[in-house]
CSV table of C-alpha atoms in Angstrom, one decimal:
chain,number,residue,atom,x,y,z
A,6,UNK,CA,46.9,-18.0,25.8
A,7,UNK,CA,44.9,-20.2,23.4
A,8,UNK,CA,42.2,-17.6,23.7
A,9,UNK,CA,44.2,-15.0,22.0
A,10,UNK,CA,43.7,-16.4,18.4
A,11,UNK,CA,40.0,-16.6,19.1
A,12,UNK,CA,39.9,-13.0,20.2
A,13,UNK,CA,42.0,-11.9,17.2
A,14,UNK,CA,39.5,-13.6,14.9
A,15,UNK,CA,36.6,-12.1,16.7
A,16,UNK,CA,38.2,-8.8,16.4
A,17,UNK,CA,38.7,-9.3,12.6
A,18,UNK,CA,35.1,-10.3,12.3
A,19,UNK,CA,34.0,-7.3,14.2
A,20,UNK,CA,36.0,-5.0,11.8
A,21,UNK,CA,34.6,-6.8,8.6
A,22,UNK,CA,31.0,-6.6,10.0
A,23,UNK,CA,31.5,-2.9,10.8
A,24,UNK,CA,32.2,-2.3,7.1
A,25,UNK,CA,28.5,-3.2,6.2
A,26,UNK,CA,26.4,-0.2,5.1
A,27,UNK,CA,23.4,1.0,6.9
A,28,UNK,CA,22.3,2.9,3.8
A,29,UNK,CA,18.7,1.6,2.8
A,30,UNK,CA,18.8,3.2,-0.6
A,31,UNK,CA,19.8,0.0,-2.5
A,32,UNK,CA,16.8,-1.9,-0.9
A,33,UNK,CA,14.4,1.0,-1.4
A,34,UNK,CA,15.5,1.2,-5.1
A,35,UNK,CA,14.8,-2.4,-5.5
A,36,UNK,CA,11.3,-2.0,-4.2
A,37,UNK,CA,10.8,1.2,-6.4
A,38,UNK,CA,11.8,-0.9,-9.6
A,39,UNK,CA,9.5,-3.7,-8.6
A,40,UNK,CA,6.5,-1.5,-8.0
A,41,UNK,CA,7.2,0.5,-11.2
A,42,UNK,CA,7.3,-2.7,-13.3
A,43,UNK,CA,4.1,-3.9,-11.8
A,44,UNK,CA,2.3,-0.7,-12.4
A,45,UNK,CA,4.0,-0.1,-15.7
A,46,UNK,CA,4.6,3.5,-14.5
A,47,UNK,CA,7.9,5.3,-13.9
A,48,UNK,CA,8.2,6.0,-10.2
A,49,UNK,CA,10.9,8.0,-8.4
A,50,UNK,CA,10.7,8.0,-4.6
A,51,UNK,CA,12.5,10.3,-2.4
A,52,UNK,CA,15.6,8.6,-1.3
A,53,UNK,CA,17.2,11.4,0.8
A,54,UNK,CA,19.9,12.1,-1.8
A,55,UNK,CA,20.5,13.8,-5.2
A,56,UNK,CA,17.9,11.8,-6.9
A,57,UNK,CA,15.3,13.6,-4.8
A,58,UNK,CA,15.4,16.5,-7.3
A,59,UNK,CA,14.2,14.1,-10.0
A,60,UNK,CA,11.2,13.2,-7.7
A,61,UNK,CA,10.4,16.7,-6.9
A,62,UNK,CA,10.4,17.7,-10.5
A,63,UNK,CA,8.1,14.8,-11.4
A,64,UNK,CA,5.8,15.7,-8.6
A,65,UNK,CA,5.6,19.4,-9.6
A,66,UNK,CA,5.1,18.4,-13.3
A,67,UNK,CA,2.2,16.0,-12.5
A,68,UNK,CA,0.4,18.6,-10.4
A,69,UNK,CA,0.7,21.3,-13.0
A,70,UNK,CA,-1.3,19.6,-15.6
A,71,UNK,CA,-4.8,17.9,-15.5
A,72,UNK,CA,-4.4,14.7,-13.6
A,73,UNK,CA,-5.3,11.3,-15.0
A,74,UNK,CA,-5.8,8.3,-12.8
A,75,UNK,CA,-2.3,7.1,-13.5
A,76,UNK,CA,-0.9,10.6,-12.8
A,77,UNK,CA,-2.7,10.7,-9.5
A,78,UNK,CA,-1.2,7.3,-8.7
A,79,UNK,CA,2.2,8.7,-9.3
A,80,UNK,CA,1.6,11.7,-7.2
A,81,UNK,CA,0.3,9.4,-4.3
A,82,UNK,CA,3.4,7.2,-4.6
A,83,UNK,CA,5.7,10.1,-4.4
A,84,UNK,CA,4.0,12.1,-1.7
A,85,UNK,CA,1.7,10.0,0.6
A,86,UNK,CA,3.1,10.4,4.1
A,87,UNK,CA,1.8,7.0,5.1
A,88,UNK,CA,3.6,5.3,2.4
A,89,UNK,CA,6.8,7.3,3.1
A,90,UNK,CA,6.5,6.1,6.7
A,91,UNK,CA,6.2,2.5,5.5
A,92,UNK,CA,9.3,3.0,3.4
A,93,UNK,CA,11.2,3.9,6.6
A,94,UNK,CA,10.6,0.3,7.8
A,95,UNK,CA,13.1,-0.7,5.1
A,96,UNK,CA,15.7,1.4,6.7
A,97,UNK,CA,14.8,-0.2,10.1
A,98,UNK,CA,15.2,-3.7,8.7
A,99,UNK,CA,18.5,-2.6,6.9
A,100,UNK,CA,19.9,-1.3,10.2
A,101,UNK,CA,18.8,-4.6,11.9
A,102,UNK,CA,20.7,-6.6,9.1
A,103,UNK,CA,23.9,-4.6,9.8
A,104,UNK,CA,23.3,-5.0,13.6
A,105,UNK,CA,23.0,-8.7,13.2
A,106,UNK,CA,26.5,-8.8,11.7
A,107,UNK,CA,28.1,-6.8,14.4
A,108,UNK,CA,29.9,-8.7,17.3
A,109,UNK,CA,28.9,-7.8,20.8
A,110,UNK,CA,31.4,-5.6,22.4
A,111,UNK,CA,34.2,-7.2,24.6
A,112,UNK,CA,33.8,-6.9,28.4
A,113,UNK,CA,36.7,-5.4,30.2
A,114,UNK,CA,37.1,-6.2,33.9
A,115,UNK,CA,39.5,-4.6,36.4
A,116,UNK,CA,39.9,-4.8,40.2
A,117,UNK,CA,42.3,-3.5,42.7
A,118,UNK,CA,42.6,-5.1,46.2
A,119,UNK,CA,44.8,-4.0,49.0
A,120,UNK,CA,45.9,-6.3,51.8
A,121,UNK,CA,45.7,-5.3,55.5
A,122,UNK,CA,49.3,-6.6,56.4
A,123,UNK,CA,52.7,-6.5,54.6
A,124,UNK,CA,53.5,-6.7,51.9
A,125,UNK,CA,51.1,-3.8,51.3
A,126,UNK,CA,51.4,-3.8,47.5
A,127,UNK,CA,47.9,-3.9,45.8
A,128,UNK,CA,46.5,-6.9,44.1
A,129,UNK,CA,45.7,-5.6,40.6
A,130,UNK,CA,43.5,-7.8,38.3
A,131,UNK,CA,42.6,-7.0,34.6
A,132,UNK,CA,40.7,-9.1,32.3
A,133,UNK,CA,38.9,-9.0,28.9
A,134,UNK,CA,36.3,-11.4,27.7
A,135,UNK,CA,34.3,-11.8,24.5
A,136,UNK,CA,31.1,-13.8,23.9
A,137,UNK,CA,32.3,-16.7,21.7
A,138,UNK,CA,28.9,-18.1,21.0
A,139,UNK,CA,27.8,-14.9,19.6
A,140,UNK,CA,30.5,-15.1,17.1
A,141,UNK,CA,29.5,-18.6,16.0
A,142,UNK,CA,25.9,-17.5,15.7
A,143,UNK,CA,26.5,-14.6,13.5
A,144,UNK,CA,26.1,-16.2,10.1
A,145,UNK,CA,22.7,-17.6,11.0
A,146,UNK,CA,21.7,-14.3,12.6
A,147,UNK,CA,22.6,-12.5,9.4
A,148,UNK,CA,20.6,-14.9,7.3
A,149,UNK,CA,17.6,-14.4,9.5
A,150,UNK,CA,18.0,-10.5,9.3
A,151,UNK,CA,18.2,-10.9,5.5
A,152,UNK,CA,14.9,-12.7,5.5
A,153,UNK,CA,13.4,-10.0,7.6
A,154,UNK,CA,14.6,-7.3,5.3
A,155,UNK,CA,13.2,-9.3,2.2
A,156,UNK,CA,9.9,-9.6,4.1
A,157,UNK,CA,9.8,-5.8,4.8
A,158,UNK,CA,10.5,-5.1,1.1
A,159,UNK,CA,7.7,-7.3,0.0
A,160,UNK,CA,5.2,-5.9,2.6
A,161,UNK,CA,6.1,-2.2,1.7
A,162,UNK,CA,5.8,-2.9,-2.0
A,163,UNK,CA,2.4,-4.4,-1.4
A,164,UNK,CA,1.2,-1.3,0.6
A,165,UNK,CA,2.4,0.8,-2.4
A,166,UNK,CA,0.3,-1.4,-4.8
A,167,UNK,CA,-2.7,-1.1,-2.5
A,168,UNK,CA,-2.4,2.7,-2.4
A,169,UNK,CA,-2.2,2.8,-6.2
A,170,UNK,CA,-5.4,0.8,-6.4
A,171,UNK,CA,-7.2,3.0,-3.9
A,172,UNK,CA,-6.1,6.1,-5.9
A,173,UNK,CA,-7.4,4.6,-9.1
A,174,UNK,CA,-10.8,3.8,-7.5
A,175,UNK,CA,-11.0,7.3,-6.0
A,176,UNK,CA,-10.1,8.9,-9.3
A,177,UNK,CA,-12.9,7.0,-11.0
A,178,UNK,CA,-15.4,8.2,-8.4
A,179,UNK,CA,-14.3,11.8,-8.8
A,180,UNK,CA,-14.2,11.8,-12.6
A,181,UNK,CA,-17.6,10.3,-12.7
A,182,UNK,CA,-18.9,12.8,-10.1
A,183,UNK,CA,-17.5,15.7,-12.3
A,184,UNK,CA,-19.1,14.3,-15.3
A,185,UNK,CA,-22.4,14.0,-13.5
A,186,UNK,CA,-22.0,17.4,-12.1
A,187,UNK,CA,-21.6,19.0,-15.4
A,188,UNK,CA,-24.7,17.3,-16.7
A,189,UNK,CA,-26.9,18.2,-13.8
A,190,UNK,CA,-25.7,21.9,-14.1
A,191,UNK,CA,-26.6,22.0,-17.7
A,192,UNK,CA,-29.9,20.5,-16.9
A,193,UNK,CA,-30.6,22.9,-14.2
A,194,UNK,CA,-29.7,25.9,-16.5
A,195,UNK,CA,-32.2,24.6,-19.0
A,196,UNK,CA,-35.0,23.9,-16.6
A,197,UNK,CA,-34.5,27.2,-14.9
A,198,UNK,CA,-34.8,29.0,-18.2
A,199,UNK,CA,-37.9,26.9,-18.9
A,200,UNK,CA,-39.4,27.7,-15.6
A,201,UNK,CA,-38.9,31.5,-16.2
A,202,UNK,CA,-40.5,31.2,-19.6
A,203,UNK,CA,-43.4,29.2,-18.1
A,204,UNK,CA,-43.9,32.0,-15.5
A,205,UNK,CA,-44.0,34.5,-18.3
A,206,UNK,CA,-46.5,32.4,-20.3
A,207,UNK,CA,-48.8,31.9,-17.3
A,208,UNK,CA,-48.7,35.7,-16.7
A,209,UNK,CA,-49.7,36.2,-20.4
A,210,UNK,CA,-52.4,33.7,-20.0
A,211,UNK,CA,-51.0,31.2,-22.5
A,212,UNK,CA,-50.0,28.5,-20.0
A,213,UNK,CA,-52.1,27.0,-17.1
A,214,UNK,CA,-51.0,27.5,-13.5
A,215,UNK,CA,-50.5,23.8,-13.1
A,216,UNK,CA,-48.1,23.6,-16.1
A,217,UNK,CA,-46.2,26.6,-14.8
A,218,UNK,CA,-45.9,25.0,-11.4
A,219,UNK,CA,-44.6,21.8,-12.9
A,220,UNK,CA,-41.8,23.6,-14.7
A,221,UNK,CA,-40.9,25.7,-11.8
A,222,UNK,CA,-40.7,22.6,-9.5
A,223,UNK,CA,-38.5,20.9,-12.2
A,224,UNK,CA,-36.1,23.8,-12.2
A,225,UNK,CA,-35.8,23.9,-8.4
A,226,UNK,CA,-35.4,20.1,-8.1
A,227,UNK,CA,-32.6,20.4,-10.7
A,228,UNK,CA,-30.9,23.1,-8.7
A,229,UNK,CA,-31.1,21.1,-5.5
A,230,UNK,CA,-29.6,18.1,-7.3
A,231,UNK,CA,-26.8,20.3,-8.5
A,232,UNK,CA,-26.0,21.4,-4.9
A,233,UNK,CA,-26.0,17.8,-3.7
A,234,UNK,CA,-23.6,16.8,-6.6
A,235,UNK,CA,-21.3,19.7,-5.8
A,236,UNK,CA,-21.2,18.4,-2.1
A,237,UNK,CA,-20.5,14.9,-3.3
A,238,UNK,CA,-17.7,16.1,-5.7
A,239,UNK,CA,-16.0,18.1,-2.9
A,240,UNK,CA,-16.0,15.0,-0.8
A,241,UNK,CA,-14.6,12.8,-3.5
A,242,UNK,CA,-11.9,15.4,-4.2
A,243,UNK,CA,-10.9,15.5,-0.5
A,244,UNK,CA,-10.6,11.7,-0.5
A,245,UNK,CA,-8.1,12.1,-3.4
A,246,UNK,CA,-6.2,14.8,-1.6
A,247,UNK,CA,-5.8,12.6,1.4
A,248,UNK,CA,-4.6,9.7,-0.6
A,249,UNK,CA,-2.1,11.8,-2.5
A,250,UNK,CA,-1.0,13.3,0.7
A,251,UNK,CA,-1.3,16.9,-0.5
A,252,UNK,CA,-0.8,19.9,1.7
A,253,UNK,CA,-3.4,22.8,1.5
A,254,UNK,CA,-1.3,24.9,-0.8
A,255,UNK,CA,-1.1,22.1,-3.3
A,256,UNK,CA,-4.8,21.1,-3.6
A,257,UNK,CA,-5.5,23.4,-6.6
A,258,UNK,CA,-5.0,20.6,-9.1
A,259,UNK,CA,-7.4,19.8,-11.9
A,260,UNK,CA,-8.5,16.5,-13.4
A,261,UNK,CA,-10.1,15.3,-16.6
A,262,UNK,CA,-13.9,15.6,-16.1
A,263,UNK,CA,-14.8,12.5,-18.1
A,264,UNK,CA,-14.2,8.9,-17.4
A,265,UNK,CA,-11.8,7.1,-19.9
A,266,UNK,CA,-13.7,4.8,-22.3
A,267,UNK,CA,-13.8,1.1,-21.4
A,268,UNK,CA,-11.0,-1.0,-22.7
A,269,UNK,CA,-11.9,-3.3,-25.6
A,270,UNK,CA,-11.3,-6.5,-23.6
A,271,UNK,CA,-10.7,-7.9,-20.2
A,272,UNK,CA,-8.1,-10.5,-19.4
A,273,UNK,CA,-9.3,-14.1,-18.5
A,274,UNK,CA,-9.8,-14.7,-14.8
A,275,UNK,CA,-7.8,-18.1,-14.8
A,276,UNK,CA,-4.6,-16.3,-15.7
A,277,UNK,CA,-5.1,-13.6,-13.3
A,278,UNK,CA,-5.8,-16.0,-10.4
A,279,UNK,CA,-2.7,-17.9,-11.0
A,280,UNK,CA,-0.7,-14.6,-11.3
A,281,UNK,CA,-2.1,-13.5,-7.9
A,282,UNK,CA,-1.0,-16.7,-6.2
A,283,UNK,CA,2.4,-16.5,-7.8
A,284,UNK,CA,3.3,-12.9,-7.7
A,285,UNK,CA,1.4,-11.0,-4.9
A,286,UNK,CA,3.8,-9.4,-2.6
A,287,UNK,CA,1.8,-9.9,0.6
A,288,UNK,CA,1.9,-13.6,-0.1
A,289,UNK,CA,5.5,-13.4,-0.6
A,290,UNK,CA,5.9,-11.6,2.6
A,291,UNK,CA,3.8,-14.3,4.4
A,292,UNK,CA,6.0,-16.9,2.9
A,293,UNK,CA,9.1,-15.2,4.1
A,294,UNK,CA,7.7,-14.9,7.6
A,295,UNK,CA,7.2,-18.7,7.6
A,296,UNK,CA,10.8,-19.3,6.4
A,297,UNK,CA,12.1,-16.9,9.0
A,298,UNK,CA,10.3,-18.7,11.8
A,299,UNK,CA,11.4,-22.1,10.5
A,300,UNK,CA,15.0,-20.9,10.7
A,301,UNK,CA,14.5,-19.5,14.2
A,302,UNK,CA,12.9,-22.7,15.5
A,303,UNK,CA,15.6,-24.8,13.9
A,304,UNK,CA,18.2,-22.6,15.4
A,305,UNK,CA,16.6,-22.7,18.9
A,306,UNK,CA,16.2,-26.5,18.9
A,307,UNK,CA,19.7,-27.0,17.6
A,308,UNK,CA,21.2,-24.9,20.4
A,309,UNK,CA,18.9,-25.9,23.2
A,310,UNK,CA,21.5,-28.0,25.0
A,311,UNK,CA,24.4,-25.5,24.3
A,312,UNK,CA,25.5,-23.1,26.9
A,313,UNK,CA,23.4,-19.9,26.7
A,314,UNK,CA,26.7,-17.9,26.8
A,315,UNK,CA,30.3,-18.8,26.2
A,316,UNK,CA,32.7,-16.0,27.2
A,317,UNK,CA,36.4,-16.5,26.7
A,318,UNK,CA,39.1,-14.0,27.4
A,319,UNK,CA,42.3,-13.3,29.1
A,320,UNK,CA,42.9,-12.5,32.8
A,321,UNK,CA,46.0,-11.0,34.2
A,322,UNK,CA,46.6,-10.5,37.8
A,323,UNK,CA,49.6,-8.9,39.8
A,324,UNK,CA,49.9,-10.4,43.2
A,325,UNK,CA,51.0,-8.2,46.3
A,326,UNK,CA,54.4,-10.0,46.3
A,327,UNK,CA,55.0,-8.5,42.8
A,328,UNK,CA,54.5,-11.8,40.8
A,329,UNK,CA,52.0,-11.7,37.9
A,330,UNK,CA,49.8,-14.5,36.7
A,331,UNK,CA,48.2,-14.4,33.2
A,332,UNK,CA,46.0,-16.8,31.5
A,333,UNK,CA,42.8,-17.6,29.6
A,334,UNK,CA,39.3,-17.5,31.1
A,335,UNK,CA,36.2,-19.3,30.2
A,336,UNK,CA,32.7,-18.5,31.5
A,337,UNK,CA,29.9,-20.8,30.6
A,338,UNK,CA,26.1,-20.2,31.2
A,339,UNK,CA,25.0,-23.9,31.7
A,340,UNK,CA,21.5,-24.8,30.5
A,341,UNK,CA,20.5,-26.7,33.7
A,342,UNK,CA,17.1,-25.1,34.4
A,343,UNK,CA,16.2,-23.3,31.2
A,344,UNK,CA,16.8,-25.4,28.2
A,345,UNK,CA,14.6,-23.3,25.9
A,346,UNK,CA,11.5,-25.4,26.3
A,347,UNK,CA,9.2,-22.2,26.5
A,348,UNK,CA,11.0,-20.5,23.7
A,349,UNK,CA,10.7,-23.6,21.4
A,350,UNK,CA,7.0,-23.9,22.2
A,351,UNK,CA,6.4,-20.2,21.5
A,352,UNK,CA,8.3,-20.4,18.1
A,353,UNK,CA,6.3,-23.5,17.2
A,354,UNK,CA,3.0,-21.7,17.9
A,355,UNK,CA,4.2,-18.6,16.0
A,356,UNK,CA,5.1,-20.9,13.0
A,357,UNK,CA,1.8,-22.6,12.9
A,358,UNK,CA,0.1,-19.2,13.2
A,359,UNK,CA,2.2,-17.9,10.3
A,360,UNK,CA,1.4,-20.9,8.1
A,361,UNK,CA,-2.3,-20.6,8.8
A,362,UNK,CA,-2.2,-16.9,7.9
A,363,UNK,CA,-0.4,-17.6,4.7
A,364,UNK,CA,-3.0,-20.2,3.8
A,365,UNK,CA,-5.8,-17.9,4.6
A,366,UNK,CA,-4.2,-15.1,2.6
A,367,UNK,CA,-3.9,-17.5,-0.4
A,368,UNK,CA,-7.6,-18.4,-0.2
A,369,UNK,CA,-8.5,-14.7,0.2
A,370,UNK,CA,-6.3,-13.7,-2.7
A,371,UNK,CA,-7.8,-16.2,-5.1
A,372,UNK,CA,-11.3,-15.3,-3.9
A,373,UNK,CA,-10.7,-11.5,-4.3
A,374,UNK,CA,-9.6,-12.0,-7.9
A,375,UNK,CA,-12.6,-14.1,-8.9
A,376,UNK,CA,-15.0,-11.7,-7.1
A,377,UNK,CA,-13.5,-8.5,-8.6
A,378,UNK,CA,-13.3,-10.1,-12.1
A,379,UNK,CA,-16.9,-11.2,-12.0
A,380,UNK,CA,-18.2,-7.8,-10.8
A,381,UNK,CA,-16.0,-6.0,-13.3
A,382,UNK,CA,-17.4,-8.1,-16.2
A,383,UNK,CA,-21.0,-7.6,-14.9
A,384,UNK,CA,-20.5,-3.9,-14.7
A,385,UNK,CA,-19.1,-3.8,-18.3
A,386,UNK,CA,-22.1,-5.8,-19.7
A,387,UNK,CA,-24.6,-3.5,-17.9
A,388,UNK,CA,-22.7,-0.3,-18.9
A,389,UNK,CA,-22.6,-1.4,-22.6
A,390,UNK,CA,-26.3,-2.3,-22.4
A,391,UNK,CA,-27.2,1.1,-21.0
A,392,UNK,CA,-25.0,2.9,-23.6
A,393,UNK,CA,-25.9,1.0,-26.6
A,394,UNK,CA,-29.6,0.2,-26.0
A,395,UNK,CA,-31.4,1.8,-23.1
A,396,UNK,CA,-29.9,5.3,-23.4
A,397,UNK,CA,-30.5,5.6,-27.2
A,398,UNK,CA,-34.2,4.4,-26.5
A,399,UNK,CA,-34.6,7.1,-23.8
A,400,UNK,CA,-33.1,9.8,-26.1
A,401,UNK,CA,-35.5,8.7,-28.8
A,402,UNK,CA,-38.5,8.9,-26.5
A,403,UNK,CA,-37.4,12.4,-25.4
A,404,UNK,CA,-37.1,13.5,-29.0
A,405,UNK,CA,-40.6,12.2,-29.8
A,406,UNK,CA,-42.1,13.7,-26.6
A,407,UNK,CA,-40.6,17.0,-27.3
A,408,UNK,CA,-42.1,16.9,-30.9
A,409,UNK,CA,-45.5,15.9,-29.7
A,410,UNK,CA,-45.3,18.5,-27.1
A,411,UNK,CA,-44.6,21.2,-29.7
A,412,UNK,CA,-47.7,20.0,-31.4
A,413,UNK,CA,-49.6,20.1,-28.1
A,414,UNK,CA,-50.1,16.4,-28.3
A,415,UNK,CA,-48.2,15.9,-24.9
A,416,UNK,CA,-48.5,17.7,-21.7
A,417,UNK,CA,-45.6,19.4,-19.9
A,418,UNK,CA,-45.7,16.6,-17.4
A,419,UNK,CA,-45.2,14.0,-20.0
A,420,UNK,CA,-42.3,16.0,-21.5
A,421,UNK,CA,-40.7,16.4,-18.0
A,422,UNK,CA,-41.2,12.8,-17.2
A,423,UNK,CA,-39.5,11.8,-20.5
A,424,UNK,CA,-36.5,14.1,-19.7
A,425,UNK,CA,-36.3,12.7,-16.2
A,426,UNK,CA,-36.2,9.2,-17.4
A,427,UNK,CA,-33.5,10.0,-20.0
A,428,UNK,CA,-31.4,11.8,-17.3
A,429,UNK,CA,-31.8,8.8,-15.0
A,430,UNK,CA,-30.7,6.4,-17.7
A,431,UNK,CA,-27.7,8.7,-18.4
A,432,UNK,CA,-26.8,8.9,-14.7
A,433,UNK,CA,-27.1,5.0,-14.3
A,434,UNK,CA,-25.0,4.4,-17.4
A,435,UNK,CA,-22.3,6.7,-15.9
A,436,UNK,CA,-22.4,5.0,-12.5
A,437,UNK,CA,-22.0,1.6,-14.2
A,438,UNK,CA,-18.9,2.8,-16.1
A,439,UNK,CA,-17.5,4.3,-12.9
A,440,UNK,CA,-18.2,1.1,-11.1
A,441,UNK,CA,-16.4,-0.8,-13.9
A,442,UNK,CA,-13.2,1.2,-13.2
A,443,UNK,CA,-13.6,0.8,-9.5
A,444,UNK,CA,-13.9,-3.0,-9.8
A,445,UNK,CA,-10.9,-3.0,-12.3
A,446,UNK,CA,-8.9,-1.2,-9.7
A,447,UNK,CA,-10.0,-3.7,-7.1
A,448,UNK,CA,-8.9,-6.5,-9.4
A,449,UNK,CA,-5.5,-5.0,-10.0
A,450,UNK,CA,-5.0,-4.9,-6.1
A,451,UNK,CA,-6.2,-8.5,-5.9
A,452,UNK,CA,-3.7,-9.5,-8.6
A,453,UNK,CA,-0.9,-7.5,-7.1
A,454,UNK,CA,-0.2,-4.9,-9.7
A,455,UNK,CA,-1.3,-4.3,-13.3
A,456,UNK,CA,-3.4,-6.6,-15.4
A,457,UNK,CA,-0.8,-7.1,-18.0
A,458,UNK,CA,2.1,-9.5,-17.2
A,459,UNK,CA,5.1,-7.5,-16.2
A,460,UNK,CA,8.7,-8.6,-15.8
A,461,UNK,CA,9.9,-9.3,-12.2
A,462,UNK,CA,12.2,-6.4,-11.5
A,463,UNK,CA,12.9,-6.9,-7.8
A,464,UNK,CA,16.3,-8.4,-6.9
């Protein structure tokens, strides 16, 4: 009968554990707030509730106007199906946390046996048992499940930030492509008109056949470059569509056709490197994985010599003579052959693996920050050199060549060559500015969010 208080306590714990919520919304909102703070952008993910109207309204508003890189990031975070799938992992971990707090169901046993000689009354036996060891392990199991949920939240937040960086880089590629496409289209129209004029001049006998052929070839070459630029722009646009997770009926968006100007300054690399090691969510997830395995290993070692199962309960049996016997039962699973040696060895190997992966991730994170920062700074210097020095020089050469051509001091070939060199310099300057923004997006991903310090919002 001493088992009755234990069973009553187990039943109470069962009821209390059953009150835990499986709703993942609070955990998802925590990740949402953290990612919003790191990106310094308002984000409203679909939570499967009334707040979804707010997310839908934001999504429609963003697609209605010309997109910027930041707006494209918001669209992707709202609508990318891969990210939504990752968010469901939070629901899985939340459910695992609730499950870790639930007691195993009690086992009911009944038997009826009938003698083959008088008295012929049946022997009826009823019993109910509960895993007592499971009750004792519940607090530890819940703490481990909490660590798993925290790890999942950090991992999903990291995926969101990586997606944001990918969208920023893709936006820079597309905007630079649009800017270049606009330029080559204008050049093609000009050269085509020049070609038509040259053909007329050749026909009138005022221009040589060679000069007319040179201008016609230049026009055709510009038309071909325009077609290639259009193909590249379409490819870059589809890359953005995929990142934003847009259905075919929602791909009619527009985007600003020029890259934003370079920011006045860049942050120092030492501060960014320290921030990455301190705040990156994948590093946090790796640390939580190590802590989880440490607890699992400690639990396994601490319980290696305990019975693998301790079932207590009550058994009541009515004998054929009408008497009834009732009393507690105890069922032990003795650790005679399996004392958890293999499980301990496996957990030790997993722990060493997790520690090594965390260390590798720290090395990679710091290296990624330095690499992206160095490339970003180099692209800035080159882009500024092209814009401030090389491109003005080429524009001056083109103006002078045009003037000398007008006075018949330069040939059409010389003028075309000057125009080609100026266009090439402009294209290269644009590519360097694009690369600067791509490297900046890589740096943001390496740091784990924006480049400006942000308050830690996650709870």
